[in-house]
mmCIF file of C-alpha atoms and ligand atoms in Angstrom:
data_model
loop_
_atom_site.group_PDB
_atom_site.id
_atom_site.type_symbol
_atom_site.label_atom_id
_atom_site.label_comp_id
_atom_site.label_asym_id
_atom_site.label_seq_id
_atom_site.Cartn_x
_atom_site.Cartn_y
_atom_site.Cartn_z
ATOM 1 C CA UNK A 1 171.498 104.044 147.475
ATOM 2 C CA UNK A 2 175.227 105.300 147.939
ATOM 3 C CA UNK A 3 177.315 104.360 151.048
ATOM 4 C CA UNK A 4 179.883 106.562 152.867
ATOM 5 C CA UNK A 5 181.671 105.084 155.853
ATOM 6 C CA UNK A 6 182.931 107.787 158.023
ATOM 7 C CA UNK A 7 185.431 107.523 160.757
ATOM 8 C CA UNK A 8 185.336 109.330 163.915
ATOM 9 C CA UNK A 9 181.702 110.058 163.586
ATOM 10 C CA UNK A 10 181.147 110.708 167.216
ATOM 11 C CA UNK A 11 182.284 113.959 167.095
ATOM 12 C CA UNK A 12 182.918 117.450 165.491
ATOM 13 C CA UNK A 13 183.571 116.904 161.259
ATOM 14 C CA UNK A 14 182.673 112.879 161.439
ATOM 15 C CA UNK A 15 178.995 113.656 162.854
ATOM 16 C CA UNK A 16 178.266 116.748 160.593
ATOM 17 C CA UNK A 17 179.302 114.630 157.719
ATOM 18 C CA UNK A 18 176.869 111.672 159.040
ATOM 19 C CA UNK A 19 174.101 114.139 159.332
ATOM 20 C CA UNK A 20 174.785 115.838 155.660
ATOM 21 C CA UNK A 21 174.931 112.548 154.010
ATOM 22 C CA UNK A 22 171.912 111.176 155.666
ATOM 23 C CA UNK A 23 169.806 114.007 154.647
ATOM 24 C CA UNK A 24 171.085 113.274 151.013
ATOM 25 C CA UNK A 25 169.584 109.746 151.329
ATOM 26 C CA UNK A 26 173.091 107.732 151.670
ATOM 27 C CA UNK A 27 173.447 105.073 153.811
ATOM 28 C CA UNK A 28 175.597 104.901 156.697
ATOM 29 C CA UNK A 29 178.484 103.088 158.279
ATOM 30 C CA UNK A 30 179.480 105.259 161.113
ATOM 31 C CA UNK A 31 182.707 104.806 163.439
ATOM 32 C CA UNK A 32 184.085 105.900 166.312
ATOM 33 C CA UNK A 33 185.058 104.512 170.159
ATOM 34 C CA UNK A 34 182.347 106.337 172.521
ATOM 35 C CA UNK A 35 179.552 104.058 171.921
ATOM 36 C CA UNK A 36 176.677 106.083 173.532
ATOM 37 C CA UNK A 37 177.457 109.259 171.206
ATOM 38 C CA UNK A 38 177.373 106.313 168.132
ATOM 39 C CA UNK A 39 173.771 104.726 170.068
ATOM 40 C CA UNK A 40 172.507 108.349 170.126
ATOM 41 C CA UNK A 41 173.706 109.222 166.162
ATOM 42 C CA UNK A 42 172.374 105.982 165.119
ATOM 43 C CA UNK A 43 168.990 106.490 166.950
ATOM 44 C CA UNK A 44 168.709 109.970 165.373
ATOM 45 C CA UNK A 45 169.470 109.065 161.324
ATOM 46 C CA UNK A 46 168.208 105.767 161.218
ATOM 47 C CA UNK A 47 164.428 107.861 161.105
ATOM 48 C CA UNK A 48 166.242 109.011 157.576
ATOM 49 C CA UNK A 49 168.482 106.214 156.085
ATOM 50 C CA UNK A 50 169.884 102.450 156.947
ATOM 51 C CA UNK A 51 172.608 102.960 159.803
ATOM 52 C CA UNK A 52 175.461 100.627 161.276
ATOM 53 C CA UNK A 53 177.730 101.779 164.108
ATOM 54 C CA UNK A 54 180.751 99.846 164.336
ATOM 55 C CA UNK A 55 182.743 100.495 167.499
ATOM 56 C CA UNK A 56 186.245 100.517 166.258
ATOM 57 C CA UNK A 57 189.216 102.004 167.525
ATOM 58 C CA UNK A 58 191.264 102.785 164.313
ATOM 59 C CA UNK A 59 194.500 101.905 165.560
ATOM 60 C CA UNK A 60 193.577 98.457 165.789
ATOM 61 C CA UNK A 61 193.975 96.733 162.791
ATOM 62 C CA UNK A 62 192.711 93.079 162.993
ATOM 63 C CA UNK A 63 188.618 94.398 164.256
ATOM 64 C CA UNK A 64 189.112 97.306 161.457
ATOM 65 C CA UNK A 65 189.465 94.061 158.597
ATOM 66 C CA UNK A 66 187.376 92.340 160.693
ATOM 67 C CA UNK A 67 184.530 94.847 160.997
ATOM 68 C CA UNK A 68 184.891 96.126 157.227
ATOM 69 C CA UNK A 69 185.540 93.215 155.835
ATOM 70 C CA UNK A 70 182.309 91.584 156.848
ATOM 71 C CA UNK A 71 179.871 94.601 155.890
ATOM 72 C CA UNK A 72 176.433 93.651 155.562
ATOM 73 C CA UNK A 73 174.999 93.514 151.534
ATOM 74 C CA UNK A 74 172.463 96.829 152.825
ATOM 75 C CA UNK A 75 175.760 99.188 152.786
ATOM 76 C CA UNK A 76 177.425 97.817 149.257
ATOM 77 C CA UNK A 77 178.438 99.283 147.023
ATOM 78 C CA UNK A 78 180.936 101.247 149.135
ATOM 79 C CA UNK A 79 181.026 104.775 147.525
ATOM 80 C CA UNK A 80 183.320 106.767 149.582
ATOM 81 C CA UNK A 81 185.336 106.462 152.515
ATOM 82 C CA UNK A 82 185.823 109.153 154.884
ATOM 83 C CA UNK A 83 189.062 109.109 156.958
ATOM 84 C CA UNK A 84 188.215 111.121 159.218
ATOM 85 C CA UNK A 85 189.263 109.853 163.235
ATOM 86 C CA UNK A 86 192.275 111.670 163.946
ATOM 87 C CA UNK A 87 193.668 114.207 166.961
ATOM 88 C CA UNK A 88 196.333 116.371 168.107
ATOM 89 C CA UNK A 89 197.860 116.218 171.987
ATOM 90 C CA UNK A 90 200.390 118.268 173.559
ATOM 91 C CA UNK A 91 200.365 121.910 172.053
ATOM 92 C CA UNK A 92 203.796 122.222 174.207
ATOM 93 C CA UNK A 93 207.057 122.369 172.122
ATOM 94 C CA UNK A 94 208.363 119.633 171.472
ATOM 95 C CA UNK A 95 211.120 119.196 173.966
ATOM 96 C CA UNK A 96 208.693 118.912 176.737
ATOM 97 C CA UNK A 97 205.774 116.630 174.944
ATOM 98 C CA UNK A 98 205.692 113.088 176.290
ATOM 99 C CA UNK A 99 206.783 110.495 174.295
ATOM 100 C CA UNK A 100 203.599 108.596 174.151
ATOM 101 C CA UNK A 101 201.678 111.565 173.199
ATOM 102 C CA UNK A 102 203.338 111.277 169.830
ATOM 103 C CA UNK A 103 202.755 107.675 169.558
ATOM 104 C CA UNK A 104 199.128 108.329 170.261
ATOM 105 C CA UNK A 105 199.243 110.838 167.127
ATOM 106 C CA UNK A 106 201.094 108.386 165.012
ATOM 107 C CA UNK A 107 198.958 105.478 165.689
ATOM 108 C CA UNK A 108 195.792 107.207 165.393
ATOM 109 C CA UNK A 109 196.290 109.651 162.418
ATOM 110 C CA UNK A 110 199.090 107.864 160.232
ATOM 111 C CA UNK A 111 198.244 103.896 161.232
ATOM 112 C CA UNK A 112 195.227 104.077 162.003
ATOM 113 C CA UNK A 113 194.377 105.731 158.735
ATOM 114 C CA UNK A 114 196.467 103.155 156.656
ATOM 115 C CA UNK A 115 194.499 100.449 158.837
ATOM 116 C CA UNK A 116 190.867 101.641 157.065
ATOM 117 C CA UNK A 117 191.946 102.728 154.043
ATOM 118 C CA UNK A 118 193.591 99.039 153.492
ATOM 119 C CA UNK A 119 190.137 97.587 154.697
ATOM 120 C CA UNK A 120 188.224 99.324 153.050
ATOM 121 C CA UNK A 121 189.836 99.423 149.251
ATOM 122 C CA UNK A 122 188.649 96.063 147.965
ATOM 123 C CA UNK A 123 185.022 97.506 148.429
ATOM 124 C CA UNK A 124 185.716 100.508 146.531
ATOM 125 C CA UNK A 125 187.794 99.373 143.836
ATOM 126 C CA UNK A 126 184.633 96.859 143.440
ATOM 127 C CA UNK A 127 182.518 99.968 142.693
ATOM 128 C CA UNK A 128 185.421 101.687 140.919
ATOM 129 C CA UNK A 129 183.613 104.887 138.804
ATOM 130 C CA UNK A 130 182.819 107.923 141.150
ATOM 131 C CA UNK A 131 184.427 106.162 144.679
ATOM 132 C CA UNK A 132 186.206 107.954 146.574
ATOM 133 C CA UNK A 133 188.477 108.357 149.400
ATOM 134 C CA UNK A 134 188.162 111.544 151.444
ATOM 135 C CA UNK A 135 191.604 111.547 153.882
ATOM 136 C CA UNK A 136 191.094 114.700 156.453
ATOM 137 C CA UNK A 137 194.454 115.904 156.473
ATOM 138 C CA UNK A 138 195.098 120.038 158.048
ATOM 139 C CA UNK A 139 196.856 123.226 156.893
ATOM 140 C CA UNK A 140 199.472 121.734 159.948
ATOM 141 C CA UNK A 141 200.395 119.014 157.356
ATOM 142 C CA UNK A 142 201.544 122.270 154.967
ATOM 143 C CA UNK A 143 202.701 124.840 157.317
ATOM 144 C CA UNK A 144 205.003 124.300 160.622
ATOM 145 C CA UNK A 145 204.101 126.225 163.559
ATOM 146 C CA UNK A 146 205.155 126.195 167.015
ATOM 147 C CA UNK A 147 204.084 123.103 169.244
ATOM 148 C CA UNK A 148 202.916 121.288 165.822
ATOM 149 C CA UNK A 149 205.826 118.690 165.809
ATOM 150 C CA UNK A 150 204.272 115.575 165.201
ATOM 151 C CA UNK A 151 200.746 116.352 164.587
ATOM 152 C CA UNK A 152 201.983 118.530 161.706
ATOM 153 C CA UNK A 153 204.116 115.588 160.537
ATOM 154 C CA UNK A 154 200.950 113.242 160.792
ATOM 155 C CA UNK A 155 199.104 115.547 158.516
ATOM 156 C CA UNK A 156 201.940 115.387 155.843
ATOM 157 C CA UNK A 157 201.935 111.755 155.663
ATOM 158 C CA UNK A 158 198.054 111.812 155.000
ATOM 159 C CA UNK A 159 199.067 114.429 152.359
ATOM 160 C CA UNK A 160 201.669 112.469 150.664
ATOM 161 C CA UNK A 161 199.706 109.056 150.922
ATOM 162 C CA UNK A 162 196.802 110.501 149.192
ATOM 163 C CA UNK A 163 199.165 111.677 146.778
ATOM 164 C CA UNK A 164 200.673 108.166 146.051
ATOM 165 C CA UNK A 165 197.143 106.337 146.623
ATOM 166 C CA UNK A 166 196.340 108.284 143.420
ATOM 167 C CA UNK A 167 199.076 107.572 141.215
ATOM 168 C CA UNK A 168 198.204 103.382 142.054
ATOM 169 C CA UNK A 169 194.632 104.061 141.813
ATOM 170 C CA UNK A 170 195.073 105.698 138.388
ATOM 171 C CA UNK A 171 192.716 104.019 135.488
ATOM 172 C CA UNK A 172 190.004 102.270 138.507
ATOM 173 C CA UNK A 173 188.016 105.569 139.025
ATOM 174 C CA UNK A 174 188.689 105.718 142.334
ATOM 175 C CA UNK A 175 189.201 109.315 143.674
ATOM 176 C CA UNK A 176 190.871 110.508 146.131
ATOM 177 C CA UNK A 177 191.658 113.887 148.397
ATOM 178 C CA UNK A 178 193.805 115.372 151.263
ATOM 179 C CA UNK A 179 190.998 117.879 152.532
ATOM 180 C CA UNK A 180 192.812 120.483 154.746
ATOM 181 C CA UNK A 181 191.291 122.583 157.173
ATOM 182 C CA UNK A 182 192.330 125.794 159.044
ATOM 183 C CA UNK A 183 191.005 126.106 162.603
ATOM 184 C CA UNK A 184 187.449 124.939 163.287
ATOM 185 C CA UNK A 185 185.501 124.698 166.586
ATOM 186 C CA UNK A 186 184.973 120.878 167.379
ATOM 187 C CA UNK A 187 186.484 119.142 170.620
ATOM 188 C CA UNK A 188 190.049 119.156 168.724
ATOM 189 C CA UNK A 189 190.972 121.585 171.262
ATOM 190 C CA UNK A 190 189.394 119.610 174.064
ATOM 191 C CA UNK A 191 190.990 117.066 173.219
ATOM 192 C CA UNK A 192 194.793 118.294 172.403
ATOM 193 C CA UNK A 193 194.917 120.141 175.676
ATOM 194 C CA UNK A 194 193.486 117.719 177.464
ATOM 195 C CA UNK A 195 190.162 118.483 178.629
ATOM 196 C CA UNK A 196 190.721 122.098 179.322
ATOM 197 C CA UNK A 197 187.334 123.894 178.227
ATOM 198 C CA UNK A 198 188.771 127.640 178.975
ATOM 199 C CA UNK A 199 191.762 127.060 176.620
ATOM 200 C CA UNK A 200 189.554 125.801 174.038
ATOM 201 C CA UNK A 201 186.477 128.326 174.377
ATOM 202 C CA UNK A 202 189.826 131.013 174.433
ATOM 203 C CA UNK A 203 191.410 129.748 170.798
ATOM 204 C CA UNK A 204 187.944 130.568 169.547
ATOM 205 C CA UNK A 205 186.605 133.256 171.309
ATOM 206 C CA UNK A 206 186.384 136.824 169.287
ATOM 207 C CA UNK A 207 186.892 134.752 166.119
ATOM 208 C CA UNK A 208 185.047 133.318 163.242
ATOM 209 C CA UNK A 209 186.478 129.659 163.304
ATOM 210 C CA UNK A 210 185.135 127.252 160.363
ATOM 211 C CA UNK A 211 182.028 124.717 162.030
ATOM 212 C CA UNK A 212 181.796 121.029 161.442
ATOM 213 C CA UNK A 213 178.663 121.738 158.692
ATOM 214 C CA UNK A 214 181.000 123.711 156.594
ATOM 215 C CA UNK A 215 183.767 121.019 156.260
ATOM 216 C CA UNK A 216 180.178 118.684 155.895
ATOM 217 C CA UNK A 217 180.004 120.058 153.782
ATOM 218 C CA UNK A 218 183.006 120.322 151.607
ATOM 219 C CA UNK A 219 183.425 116.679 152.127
ATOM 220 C CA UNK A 220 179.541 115.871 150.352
ATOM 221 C CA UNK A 221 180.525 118.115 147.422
ATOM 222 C CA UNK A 222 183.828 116.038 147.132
ATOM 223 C CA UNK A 223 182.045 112.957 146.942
ATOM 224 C CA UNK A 224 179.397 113.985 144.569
ATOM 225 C CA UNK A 225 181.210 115.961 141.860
ATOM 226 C CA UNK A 226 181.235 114.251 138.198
ATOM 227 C CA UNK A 227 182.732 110.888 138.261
ATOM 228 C CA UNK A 228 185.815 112.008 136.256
ATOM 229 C CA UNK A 229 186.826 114.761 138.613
ATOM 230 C CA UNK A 230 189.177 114.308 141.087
ATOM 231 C CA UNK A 231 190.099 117.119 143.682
ATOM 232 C CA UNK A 232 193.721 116.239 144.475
ATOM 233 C CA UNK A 233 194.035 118.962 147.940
ATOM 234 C CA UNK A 234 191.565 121.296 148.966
ATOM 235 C CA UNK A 235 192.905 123.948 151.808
ATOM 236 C CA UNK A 236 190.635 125.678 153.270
ATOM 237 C CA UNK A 237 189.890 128.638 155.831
ATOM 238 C CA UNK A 238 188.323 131.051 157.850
ATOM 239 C CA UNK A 239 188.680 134.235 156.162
ATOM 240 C CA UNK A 240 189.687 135.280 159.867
ATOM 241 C CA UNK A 241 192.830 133.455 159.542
ATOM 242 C CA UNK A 242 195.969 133.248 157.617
ATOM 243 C CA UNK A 243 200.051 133.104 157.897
ATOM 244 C CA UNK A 244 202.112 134.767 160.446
ATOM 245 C CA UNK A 245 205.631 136.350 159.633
ATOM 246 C CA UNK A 246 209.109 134.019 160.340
ATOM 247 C CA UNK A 247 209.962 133.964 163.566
ATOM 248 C CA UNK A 248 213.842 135.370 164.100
ATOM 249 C CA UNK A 249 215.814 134.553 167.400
ATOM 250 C CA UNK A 250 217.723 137.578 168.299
ATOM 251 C CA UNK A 251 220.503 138.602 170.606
ATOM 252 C CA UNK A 252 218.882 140.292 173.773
ATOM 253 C CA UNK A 253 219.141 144.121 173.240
HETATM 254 N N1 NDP B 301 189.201 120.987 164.243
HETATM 255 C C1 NDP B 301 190.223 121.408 163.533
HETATM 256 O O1 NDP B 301 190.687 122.557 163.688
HETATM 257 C C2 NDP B 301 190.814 120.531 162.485
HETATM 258 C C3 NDP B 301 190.725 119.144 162.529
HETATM 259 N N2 NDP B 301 191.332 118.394 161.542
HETATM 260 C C4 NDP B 301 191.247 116.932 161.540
HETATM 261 O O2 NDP B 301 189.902 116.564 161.327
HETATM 262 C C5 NDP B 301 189.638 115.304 161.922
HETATM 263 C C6 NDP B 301 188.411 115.403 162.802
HETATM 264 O O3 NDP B 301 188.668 116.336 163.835
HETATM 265 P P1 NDP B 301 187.539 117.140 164.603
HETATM 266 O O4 NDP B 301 186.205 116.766 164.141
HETATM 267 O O5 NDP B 301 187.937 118.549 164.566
HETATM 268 O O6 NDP B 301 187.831 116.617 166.098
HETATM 269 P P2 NDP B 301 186.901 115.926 167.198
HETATM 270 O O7 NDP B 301 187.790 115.732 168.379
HETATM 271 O O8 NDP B 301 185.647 116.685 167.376
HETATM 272 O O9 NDP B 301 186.562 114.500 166.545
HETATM 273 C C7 NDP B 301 187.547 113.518 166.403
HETATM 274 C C8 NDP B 301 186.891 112.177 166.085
HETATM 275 O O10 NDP B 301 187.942 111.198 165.916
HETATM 276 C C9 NDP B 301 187.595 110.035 166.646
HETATM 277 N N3 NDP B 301 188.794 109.314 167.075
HETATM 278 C C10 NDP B 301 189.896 109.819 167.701
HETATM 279 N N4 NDP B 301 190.761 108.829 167.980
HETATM 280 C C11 NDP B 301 190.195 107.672 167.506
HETATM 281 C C12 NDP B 301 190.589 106.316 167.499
HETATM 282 N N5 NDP B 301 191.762 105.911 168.027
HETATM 283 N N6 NDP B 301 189.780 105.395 166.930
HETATM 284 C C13 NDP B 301 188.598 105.781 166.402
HETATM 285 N N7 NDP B 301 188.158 107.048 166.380
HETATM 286 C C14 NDP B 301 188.947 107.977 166.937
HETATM 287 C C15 NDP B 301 186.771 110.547 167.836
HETATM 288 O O11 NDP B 301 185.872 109.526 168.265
HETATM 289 P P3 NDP B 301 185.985 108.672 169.619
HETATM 290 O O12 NDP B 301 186.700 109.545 170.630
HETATM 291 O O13 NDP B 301 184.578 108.367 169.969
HETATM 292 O O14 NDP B 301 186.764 107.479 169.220
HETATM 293 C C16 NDP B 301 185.983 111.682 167.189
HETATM 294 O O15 NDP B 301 184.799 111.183 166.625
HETATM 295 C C17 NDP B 301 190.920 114.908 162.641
HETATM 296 O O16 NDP B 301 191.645 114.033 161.809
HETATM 297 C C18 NDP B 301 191.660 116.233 162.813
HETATM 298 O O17 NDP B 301 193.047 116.050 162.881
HETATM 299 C C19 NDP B 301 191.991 118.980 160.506
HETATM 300 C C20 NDP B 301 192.103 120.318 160.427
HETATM 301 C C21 NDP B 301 191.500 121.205 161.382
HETATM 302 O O1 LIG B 302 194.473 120.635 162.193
HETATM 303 C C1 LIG B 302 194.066 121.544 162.896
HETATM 304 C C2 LIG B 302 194.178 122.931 162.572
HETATM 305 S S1 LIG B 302 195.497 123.650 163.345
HETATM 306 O O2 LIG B 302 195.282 123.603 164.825
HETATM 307 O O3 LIG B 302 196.726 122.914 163.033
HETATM 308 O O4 LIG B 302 195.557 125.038 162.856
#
């Protein structure tokens, strides 16, 4: 039976992908910091498949080795990883987000990332043909926009790493991809502004944003394509979405 560990399963992308995977028979290793939502996931798949919630906060390195290092034999082989945990704060422009805000990006979505992936590549490279590393990276990481400053940045490194991971994972069969999502309705918006529900019900509201199930399931086709295809970036969209035009500052009329 294959193995996926997913990060940031508690919510939005991370618990679609749980409950996609499950009902293709893999076992799970499912992370995240809110553990009642990980109790409640856990108490819902394990009727399905073998389950183990590790209550990890991705940014801190020694309990991620710890906690991956020390898997139990029930979820080896380690098929794919899921790098999923990740958020954006402070929509503002730049010159009025607080400092720590970008820290909290930084550590979470660049070093927290490197944290798992490091933990977790001994296990794949030990099951080597059709692994592979699924690093949620965002059409921010590709195109700027106003009040995506760091976030955007964050979402370039996972980009570029992926990138590089590839070229040093060339000839062991690991895979990898940046997977890049356009707007979808999760908490991300709860979450970057802060716990305000009417900004987040208004980004969505009169729209068709992506769900959760459909980057589910993008990420279970990734894993399960033919062992000697590797998707290097997959961007993808509502069809309700797309560019905007430059923005031009201009002498008042
Ligand atoms: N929604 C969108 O429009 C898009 C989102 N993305 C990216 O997709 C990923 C998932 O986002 P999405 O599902 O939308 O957002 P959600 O806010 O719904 O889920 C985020 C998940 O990340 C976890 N997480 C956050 N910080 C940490 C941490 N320090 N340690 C461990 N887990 C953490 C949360 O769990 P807990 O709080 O329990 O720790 C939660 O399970 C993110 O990387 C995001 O940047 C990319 C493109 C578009
Ligand atoms: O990564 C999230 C999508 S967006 O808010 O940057 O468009």
């Amino acid at each position: 039976m294959p193995s996926v560990l997913i990060t940031g399963a508690t919510s939005g992308f991370g618990k679609a992908a749980a409950q996609r995977f499950a009902k293709a028979g893999w076992s799970l290793i499912l992370t995240g910091r809110r553990v009642e939502r990980l109790k409640a996931l856990e108490e819902e798949l394990s009727k399905q498949v073998p389950v183990l919630t590790l209550a990890l906060d991705v940014r801190d390195s020694d309990a991620v080795t710890d906690a991956i290092s020390n898997l139990p034999e029930t979820f080896l082989p380690l098929t794919c990883l899921i790098n999923n945990a990740g958020l954006a704060l402070a929509p503002e422009p730049a010159q009025k987000v607080a400092l720590e805000d970008w820290h909290t990006m930084i550590d979470t979505n660049i070093t927290g990332l490197v944290n798992v992936t490091h933990a977790a590549l001994p296990l794949l490279l030990k099951t080597g043909k059709g692994a592979s590393i699924l690093n949620l990276g965002s059409v921010a990481g590709q195109w700027p926009y106003p009040g995506g400053h760091v976030y955007g940045a964050s979402k370039a490194f996972v980009q570029q790493f992926s990138y590089n991971l590839r070229c040093d994972l060339l000839g062991t069969g690991v895979r990898v991809t940046d997977l890049a999502p356009g707007m979808a309705e999760t908490e991300f918006t709860l979450v970057r502004t802060k716990g305000d529900q009417a900004a987040s019900d208004a980004l969505y509201r009169g729209t068709t944003p992506l769900q959760a199930e459909d980057i589910a399931e993008q990420l279970y086709y990734l894993a399960t394509l033919p062992a000697h295809i590797n998707i290097n970036r997959l961007e993808i969209m509502t069809v309700r979405q797309a560019w905007s035009a430059f923005a031009v500052d201009r002498d008042p009329a």
